[in-house]
Each structure stands twice: as C-alpha cells, then as structure tokens.
C-alpha cells in the first residue's frame, strides 16, 4: 500500500511541475502580447495627434490640389485604380485635417471634374493662399525596384520651400513609407525648369508624389494608411505655417 502511495505522489509531483511550467509559459506569452499591443497603441496615439496653429488670431489659407481628374485619369495602378481617384480621396482627407487644425482650406477640385492646369494656379493665386500643395501618385517602367515618396519644389530651391517639404516628409516617415526619395527641384527632365502648377503660383508650392501606383508595396501602404498620411501632410503644413508664415 505504501509503495503504491509513493508512486502516486511522484506522479502528482510531475503533473504539478508540468502544470506550473505551462502556467509560466502562458503568463510570459500574455506579457509579450500585452507589451506588443501597448507599444502599438502608443504609436497609434502619436500618429493621431493634431498639430494646431500657434497664432489663433491669424488666418492662414492652404490650397489643396487633387491632381488630374475627369477625362485625365493620371497613372493607372497595378490593381486597375486611377491616380485621379486616389488624389481626390487623399485631398479630401488632407482638407478635413487642416480644417481641424484651424486652417482655411480651398481645393482646386472637390469632385471628379476636369480642371485645367492654369485654373489650378489661378484658384490659389486668387485666394492668396500661403501654400499650394498638389497631391499626386507616381508611376514607372521599373515596378519592382522603384518605390517611395518624393516632393518636387520650385527650381530656385528656396529655404521656405525646402522647409515645407521637409516638414511633410518627416511626418509621413513617422507613419511609415516604403522609401523617402527626398526633396527634388525643377522637373524630372530639367532641374532648371518647373512644373506648371509650381511655376505659375505666387506662393510656396510643391507637388507631393505619394508613392508609385506601379509598385505593390506603395499601393498597399497608401490604401492602408490613407487617413494617417492625410494627417501627416496636414501636420507638416501647419508646422511650416507656424515657423515660416508671419
């Protein structure tokens, strides 16, 4: 009887050890999972912060330009999507974020309409906007290797233009991008020339190329982060307004 009792006791001890090890593993996994979600929540919280205007008594105007539109579809994505639609979706979200920051916003188009290049500049000039931000998507013949976000500014490369572009790029990087292709001056063909919407506007102007529609990674990043990208662009613009516009 005593021998049998001893065997049962050893079996119970083994079971207890296995049980305690299992509990410790489960607790460790719970701690790791909680840590992951807490870190993710902190990142999301940071992305969700809105930069506000420091000078509440001043009225700043930002002209948001959704590139292409109507019969001009722009680039075509790997998934068959049109650049004109992505530009408009992003522009609407950027305008919404800017208004929350206390900025007066005008848009060159708010629907899928044909808007001539000359009209876009005239809209910004007539409103005496402080900054003109034209939103676009990119495309390339090398979809596997070319990706990322770039910003084009006037060929003069003024400090104000560089600063605005840098503020926007920095905020976009905080959200997450496939690559930072930097601030570029002029046009792809000639650094001494300028794109029409930049050349013909009277204020600090830029074209923000929000990734390549011919690259799957850029397509995924854009669709998954649209609202956060819009808020990042808005925050970059407002930071620049606070620092450079009197």
mmCIF file of C-alpha atoms in Angstrom:
data_model
loop_
_atom_site.group_PDB
_atom_site.id
_atom_site.type_symbol
_atom_site.label_atom_id
_atom_site.label_comp_id
_atom_site.label_asym_id
_atom_site.label_seq_id
_atom_site.Cartn_x
_atom_site.Cartn_y
_atom_site.Cartn_z
ATOM 1 C CA UNK A 1 0.000 0.000 0.000
ATOM 2 C CA UNK A 2 2.785 2.363 0.948
ATOM 3 C CA UNK A 3 4.677 1.692 -2.307
ATOM 4 C CA UNK A 4 1.617 2.465 -4.400
ATOM 5 C CA UNK A 5 1.058 5.663 -2.453
ATOM 6 C CA UNK A 6 4.634 6.741 -3.145
ATOM 7 C CA UNK A 7 4.239 6.144 -6.872
ATOM 8 C CA UNK A 8 1.063 8.218 -6.971
ATOM 9 C CA UNK A 9 2.790 11.023 -5.121
ATOM 10 C CA UNK A 10 5.625 11.140 -7.672
ATOM 11 C CA UNK A 11 3.097 11.183 -10.489
ATOM 12 C CA UNK A 12 1.280 14.054 -8.857
ATOM 13 C CA UNK A 13 4.543 15.947 -8.435
ATOM 14 C CA UNK A 14 5.368 15.501 -12.107
ATOM 15 C CA UNK A 15 1.904 16.735 -13.040
ATOM 16 C CA UNK A 16 2.325 19.725 -10.765
ATOM 17 C CA UNK A 17 5.680 20.612 -12.340
ATOM 18 C CA UNK A 18 4.209 20.345 -15.842
ATOM 19 C CA UNK A 19 1.251 22.475 -14.765
ATOM 20 C CA UNK A 20 3.493 25.183 -13.268
ATOM 21 C CA UNK A 21 5.715 25.274 -16.359
ATOM 22 C CA UNK A 22 2.646 25.612 -18.571
ATOM 23 C CA UNK A 23 1.305 28.455 -16.408
ATOM 24 C CA UNK A 24 4.650 30.285 -16.610
ATOM 25 C CA UNK A 25 4.732 29.935 -20.391
ATOM 26 C CA UNK A 26 1.169 31.253 -20.676
ATOM 27 C CA UNK A 27 1.983 34.210 -18.391
ATOM 28 C CA UNK A 28 5.093 35.017 -20.428
ATOM 29 C CA UNK A 29 3.096 34.927 -23.662
ATOM 30 C CA UNK A 30 0.433 37.186 -22.124
ATOM 31 C CA UNK A 31 3.098 39.713 -21.083
ATOM 32 C CA UNK A 32 4.623 39.702 -24.572
ATOM 33 C CA UNK A 33 1.235 40.135 -26.262
ATOM 34 C CA UNK A 34 0.240 42.945 -23.884
ATOM 35 C CA UNK A 35 3.572 44.668 -24.491
ATOM 36 C CA UNK A 36 3.054 44.465 -28.251
ATOM 37 C CA UNK A 37 -0.426 45.988 -28.119
ATOM 38 C CA UNK A 38 0.630 48.698 -25.657
ATOM 39 C CA UNK A 39 3.521 49.686 -27.933
ATOM 40 C CA UNK A 40 1.185 49.677 -30.929
ATOM 41 C CA UNK A 41 -1.293 51.843 -29.033
ATOM 42 C CA UNK A 42 1.447 54.348 -28.218
ATOM 43 C CA UNK A 43 2.446 54.542 -31.890
ATOM 44 C CA UNK A 44 -1.172 54.998 -32.963
ATOM 45 C CA UNK A 45 -1.619 57.683 -30.332
ATOM 46 C CA UNK A 46 1.406 59.553 -31.700
ATOM 47 C CA UNK A 47 0.064 59.384 -35.237
ATOM 48 C CA UNK A 48 -3.297 60.633 -34.055
ATOM 49 C CA UNK A 49 -2.014 63.889 -32.568
ATOM 50 C CA UNK A 50 -3.025 67.013 -34.449
ATOM 51 C CA UNK A 51 -0.669 69.984 -34.807
ATOM 52 C CA UNK A 52 -2.595 73.197 -34.179
ATOM 53 C CA UNK A 53 -1.885 76.725 -35.354
ATOM 54 C CA UNK A 54 0.031 78.702 -32.745
ATOM 55 C CA UNK A 55 -1.372 82.056 -33.844
ATOM 56 C CA UNK A 56 -5.102 81.729 -33.398
ATOM 57 C CA UNK A 57 -5.796 85.315 -34.493
ATOM 58 C CA UNK A 58 -4.165 84.896 -37.890
ATOM 59 C CA UNK A 59 -5.954 83.355 -40.839
ATOM 60 C CA UNK A 60 -3.867 81.063 -42.989
ATOM 61 C CA UNK A 61 -5.044 79.669 -46.308
ATOM 62 C CA UNK A 62 -3.839 76.409 -47.817
ATOM 63 C CA UNK A 63 -4.708 75.426 -51.379
ATOM 64 C CA UNK A 64 -5.007 71.642 -51.731
ATOM 65 C CA UNK A 65 -4.815 70.412 -55.311
ATOM 66 C CA UNK A 66 -6.006 66.917 -56.232
ATOM 67 C CA UNK A 67 -4.022 66.194 -59.383
ATOM 68 C CA UNK A 68 -5.690 65.142 -62.659
ATOM 69 C CA UNK A 69 -9.466 64.469 -62.728
ATOM 70 C CA UNK A 70 -12.295 63.858 -65.165
ATOM 71 C CA UNK A 71 -11.051 62.530 -68.504
ATOM 72 C CA UNK A 72 -7.447 62.883 -67.278
ATOM 73 C CA UNK A 73 -7.075 59.742 -65.157
ATOM 74 C CA UNK A 74 -3.344 60.114 -64.496
ATOM 75 C CA UNK A 75 -1.365 56.975 -63.683
ATOM 76 C CA UNK A 76 -3.034 53.557 -63.582
ATOM 77 C CA UNK A 77 -2.258 51.205 -60.705
ATOM 78 C CA UNK A 78 -1.404 47.511 -60.794
ATOM 79 C CA UNK A 79 -4.908 46.911 -59.439
ATOM 80 C CA UNK A 80 -6.538 48.995 -62.178
ATOM 81 C CA UNK A 81 -7.160 52.012 -59.929
ATOM 82 C CA UNK A 82 -6.828 55.559 -61.276
ATOM 83 C CA UNK A 83 -4.488 58.171 -59.893
ATOM 84 C CA UNK A 84 -7.172 60.875 -60.167
ATOM 85 C CA UNK A 85 -9.343 58.966 -57.654
ATOM 86 C CA UNK A 86 -6.515 58.388 -55.157
ATOM 87 C CA UNK A 87 -5.533 62.055 -55.395
ATOM 88 C CA UNK A 88 -9.082 63.193 -54.646
ATOM 89 C CA UNK A 89 -9.539 60.788 -51.728
ATOM 90 C CA UNK A 90 -6.303 61.982 -50.159
ATOM 91 C CA UNK A 91 -7.014 65.670 -50.855
ATOM 92 C CA UNK A 92 -10.396 65.455 -49.142
ATOM 93 C CA UNK A 93 -8.824 63.909 -46.040
ATOM 94 C CA UNK A 94 -5.997 66.473 -46.004
ATOM 95 C CA UNK A 95 -8.536 69.306 -46.239
ATOM 96 C CA UNK A 96 -10.514 67.816 -43.362
ATOM 97 C CA UNK A 97 -7.384 67.524 -41.184
ATOM 98 C CA UNK A 98 -6.265 71.085 -41.979
ATOM 99 C CA UNK A 99 -9.663 72.487 -41.018
ATOM 100 C CA UNK A 100 -9.430 70.700 -37.660
ATOM 101 C CA UNK A 101 -6.104 72.480 -37.129
ATOM 102 C CA UNK A 102 -7.756 75.862 -37.673
ATOM 103 C CA UNK A 103 -6.607 76.449 -41.247
ATOM 104 C CA UNK A 104 -8.698 77.962 -44.032
ATOM 105 C CA UNK A 105 -8.717 75.483 -46.943
ATOM 106 C CA UNK A 106 -9.547 75.831 -50.617
ATOM 107 C CA UNK A 107 -9.498 72.960 -53.110
ATOM 108 C CA UNK A 108 -8.892 73.141 -56.846
ATOM 109 C CA UNK A 109 -11.449 70.372 -57.281
ATOM 110 C CA UNK A 110 -13.742 68.549 -54.868
ATOM 111 C CA UNK A 111 -15.169 66.029 -57.340
ATOM 112 C CA UNK A 112 -14.177 64.073 -60.436
ATOM 113 C CA UNK A 113 -14.086 67.069 -62.756
ATOM 114 C CA UNK A 114 -11.710 68.243 -65.469
ATOM 115 C CA UNK A 115 -9.628 71.102 -64.077
ATOM 116 C CA UNK A 116 -7.069 72.750 -66.339
ATOM 117 C CA UNK A 117 -3.540 73.320 -65.030
ATOM 118 C CA UNK A 118 -3.866 77.080 -65.486
ATOM 119 C CA UNK A 119 -7.090 77.121 -63.489
ATOM 120 C CA UNK A 120 -5.433 75.409 -60.522
ATOM 121 C CA UNK A 121 -2.809 78.133 -60.205
ATOM 122 C CA UNK A 122 -5.402 80.867 -60.662
ATOM 123 C CA UNK A 123 -7.563 79.440 -57.859
ATOM 124 C CA UNK A 124 -4.593 79.512 -55.464
ATOM 125 C CA UNK A 125 -3.475 82.990 -56.541
ATOM 126 C CA UNK A 126 -6.971 84.467 -56.297
ATOM 127 C CA UNK A 127 -7.347 83.128 -52.763
ATOM 128 C CA UNK A 128 -3.897 84.500 -51.857
ATOM 129 C CA UNK A 129 -3.028 81.134 -50.382
ATOM 130 C CA UNK A 130 0.018 80.843 -48.135
ATOM 131 C CA UNK A 131 0.995 77.497 -49.620
ATOM 132 C CA UNK A 132 -0.071 75.336 -52.567
ATOM 133 C CA UNK A 133 0.093 71.545 -52.119
ATOM 134 C CA UNK A 134 -0.559 69.424 -55.206
ATOM 135 C CA UNK A 135 -1.181 65.740 -54.458
ATOM 136 C CA UNK A 136 -0.196 63.063 -56.965
ATOM 137 C CA UNK A 137 0.734 59.378 -57.325
ATOM 138 C CA UNK A 138 3.747 58.203 -59.307
ATOM 139 C CA UNK A 139 4.407 55.508 -61.923
ATOM 140 C CA UNK A 140 7.446 53.892 -63.508
ATOM 141 C CA UNK A 141 8.513 51.265 -66.013
ATOM 142 C CA UNK A 142 10.503 49.527 -63.212
ATOM 143 C CA UNK A 143 7.779 48.471 -60.752
ATOM 144 C CA UNK A 144 9.915 46.024 -58.769
ATOM 145 C CA UNK A 145 12.699 48.434 -57.855
ATOM 146 C CA UNK A 146 11.225 51.946 -57.868
ATOM 147 C CA UNK A 147 9.081 52.979 -54.917
ATOM 148 C CA UNK A 148 8.708 55.674 -52.281
ATOM 149 C CA UNK A 149 7.540 59.230 -51.736
ATOM 150 C CA UNK A 150 9.144 62.358 -53.192
ATOM 151 C CA UNK A 151 8.310 66.066 -53.202
ATOM 152 C CA UNK A 152 9.006 68.494 -56.048
ATOM 153 C CA UNK A 153 9.586 72.185 -55.365
ATOM 154 C CA UNK A 154 10.486 75.277 -57.408
ATOM 155 C CA UNK A 155 13.819 75.206 -59.250
ATOM 156 C CA UNK A 156 15.031 78.146 -57.140
ATOM 157 C CA UNK A 157 15.170 75.767 -54.182
ATOM 158 C CA UNK A 158 14.243 78.395 -51.603
ATOM 159 C CA UNK A 159 14.684 77.730 -47.896
ATOM 160 C CA UNK A 160 10.944 78.140 -47.322
ATOM 161 C CA UNK A 161 10.094 75.522 -49.954
ATOM 162 C CA UNK A 162 12.671 73.059 -48.646
ATOM 163 C CA UNK A 163 11.420 73.560 -45.088
ATOM 164 C CA UNK A 164 7.792 72.901 -46.036
ATOM 165 C CA UNK A 165 8.713 69.774 -47.989
ATOM 166 C CA UNK A 166 10.947 68.504 -45.171
ATOM 167 C CA UNK A 167 8.194 69.015 -42.584
ATOM 168 C CA UNK A 168 5.756 66.991 -44.684
ATOM 169 C CA UNK A 169 8.247 64.199 -45.423
ATOM 170 C CA UNK A 170 9.239 63.911 -41.756
ATOM 171 C CA UNK A 171 5.617 63.496 -40.702
ATOM 172 C CA UNK A 172 4.980 60.939 -43.441
ATOM 173 C CA UNK A 173 8.018 58.945 -42.301
ATOM 174 C CA UNK A 174 6.545 58.754 -38.809
ATOM 175 C CA UNK A 175 3.506 56.997 -40.269
ATOM 176 C CA UNK A 176 5.669 54.667 -42.353
ATOM 177 C CA UNK A 177 6.654 54.780 -46.023
ATOM 178 C CA UNK A 178 8.443 52.367 -48.348
ATOM 179 C CA UNK A 179 11.215 54.872 -49.100
ATOM 180 C CA UNK A 180 11.995 58.575 -48.728
ATOM 181 C CA UNK A 181 13.063 59.747 -52.174
ATOM 182 C CA UNK A 182 13.698 63.230 -50.850
ATOM 183 C CA UNK A 183 13.024 66.795 -51.953
ATOM 184 C CA UNK A 184 13.649 67.447 -55.649
ATOM 185 C CA UNK A 185 13.865 70.693 -57.572
ATOM 186 C CA UNK A 186 12.651 71.534 -61.069
ATOM 187 C CA UNK A 187 11.317 68.669 -63.162
ATOM 188 C CA UNK A 188 12.440 65.134 -63.933
ATOM 189 C CA UNK A 189 13.815 66.309 -67.255
ATOM 190 C CA UNK A 190 15.379 69.626 -66.205
ATOM 191 C CA UNK A 191 16.258 70.901 -62.729
ATOM 192 C CA UNK A 192 16.137 74.474 -64.074
ATOM 193 C CA UNK A 193 12.573 74.109 -65.357
ATOM 194 C CA UNK A 194 9.370 73.867 -63.301
ATOM 195 C CA UNK A 195 6.056 72.062 -63.427
ATOM 196 C CA UNK A 196 3.236 74.427 -64.446
ATOM 197 C CA UNK A 197 1.379 74.429 -61.125
ATOM 198 C CA UNK A 198 4.598 75.319 -59.310
ATOM 199 C CA UNK A 199 5.799 77.841 -61.880
ATOM 200 C CA UNK A 200 2.502 79.756 -62.122
ATOM 201 C CA UNK A 201 1.601 80.057 -58.429
ATOM 202 C CA UNK A 202 2.602 83.123 -56.417
ATOM 203 C CA UNK A 203 3.239 81.300 -53.138
ATOM 204 C CA UNK A 204 5.344 78.422 -51.799
ATOM 205 C CA UNK A 205 4.257 75.472 -53.938
ATOM 206 C CA UNK A 206 5.011 71.785 -54.221
ATOM 207 C CA UNK A 207 3.952 68.515 -55.769
ATOM 208 C CA UNK A 208 3.770 65.634 -53.293
ATOM 209 C CA UNK A 209 4.164 62.307 -55.107
ATOM 210 C CA UNK A 210 2.559 59.769 -52.764
ATOM 211 C CA UNK A 211 4.247 56.575 -53.889
ATOM 212 C CA UNK A 212 4.226 54.558 -57.102
ATOM 213 C CA UNK A 213 0.976 53.023 -58.325
ATOM 214 C CA UNK A 214 3.118 50.584 -60.299
ATOM 215 C CA UNK A 215 4.635 49.154 -57.095
ATOM 216 C CA UNK A 216 2.597 46.767 -54.938
ATOM 217 C CA UNK A 217 4.212 47.878 -51.666
ATOM 218 C CA UNK A 218 3.381 51.520 -52.360
ATOM 219 C CA UNK A 219 -0.181 50.576 -53.318
ATOM 220 C CA UNK A 220 -0.648 48.671 -50.059
ATOM 221 C CA UNK A 221 0.909 51.423 -47.918
ATOM 222 C CA UNK A 222 -1.298 54.083 -49.498
ATOM 223 C CA UNK A 223 -4.550 52.172 -49.096
ATOM 224 C CA UNK A 224 -3.796 51.081 -45.527
ATOM 225 C CA UNK A 225 -2.565 54.484 -44.303
ATOM 226 C CA UNK A 226 -4.676 56.996 -46.237
ATOM 227 C CA UNK A 227 -6.079 58.855 -43.205
ATOM 228 C CA UNK A 228 -2.768 58.817 -41.342
ATOM 229 C CA UNK A 229 -0.967 60.099 -44.443
ATOM 230 C CA UNK A 230 -3.507 62.906 -44.753
ATOM 231 C CA UNK A 231 -2.994 63.871 -41.126
ATOM 232 C CA UNK A 232 0.793 63.739 -41.588
ATOM 233 C CA UNK A 233 0.631 66.072 -44.590
ATOM 234 C CA UNK A 234 -1.640 68.421 -42.646
ATOM 235 C CA UNK A 235 0.669 68.389 -39.619
ATOM 236 C CA UNK A 236 3.687 69.131 -41.806
ATOM 237 C CA UNK A 237 1.926 72.083 -43.431
ATOM 238 C CA UNK A 238 0.776 73.500 -40.085
ATOM 239 C CA UNK A 239 4.273 73.137 -38.593
ATOM 240 C CA UNK A 240 5.624 75.101 -41.536
ATOM 241 C CA UNK A 241 2.924 77.780 -41.179
ATOM 242 C CA UNK A 242 3.807 78.161 -37.501
ATOM 243 C CA UNK A 243 7.523 78.521 -38.278
ATOM 244 C CA UNK A 244 7.638 80.473 -41.542
ATOM 245 C CA UNK A 245 4.468 82.475 -42.149
ATOM 246 C CA UNK A 246 4.107 85.683 -40.176
#
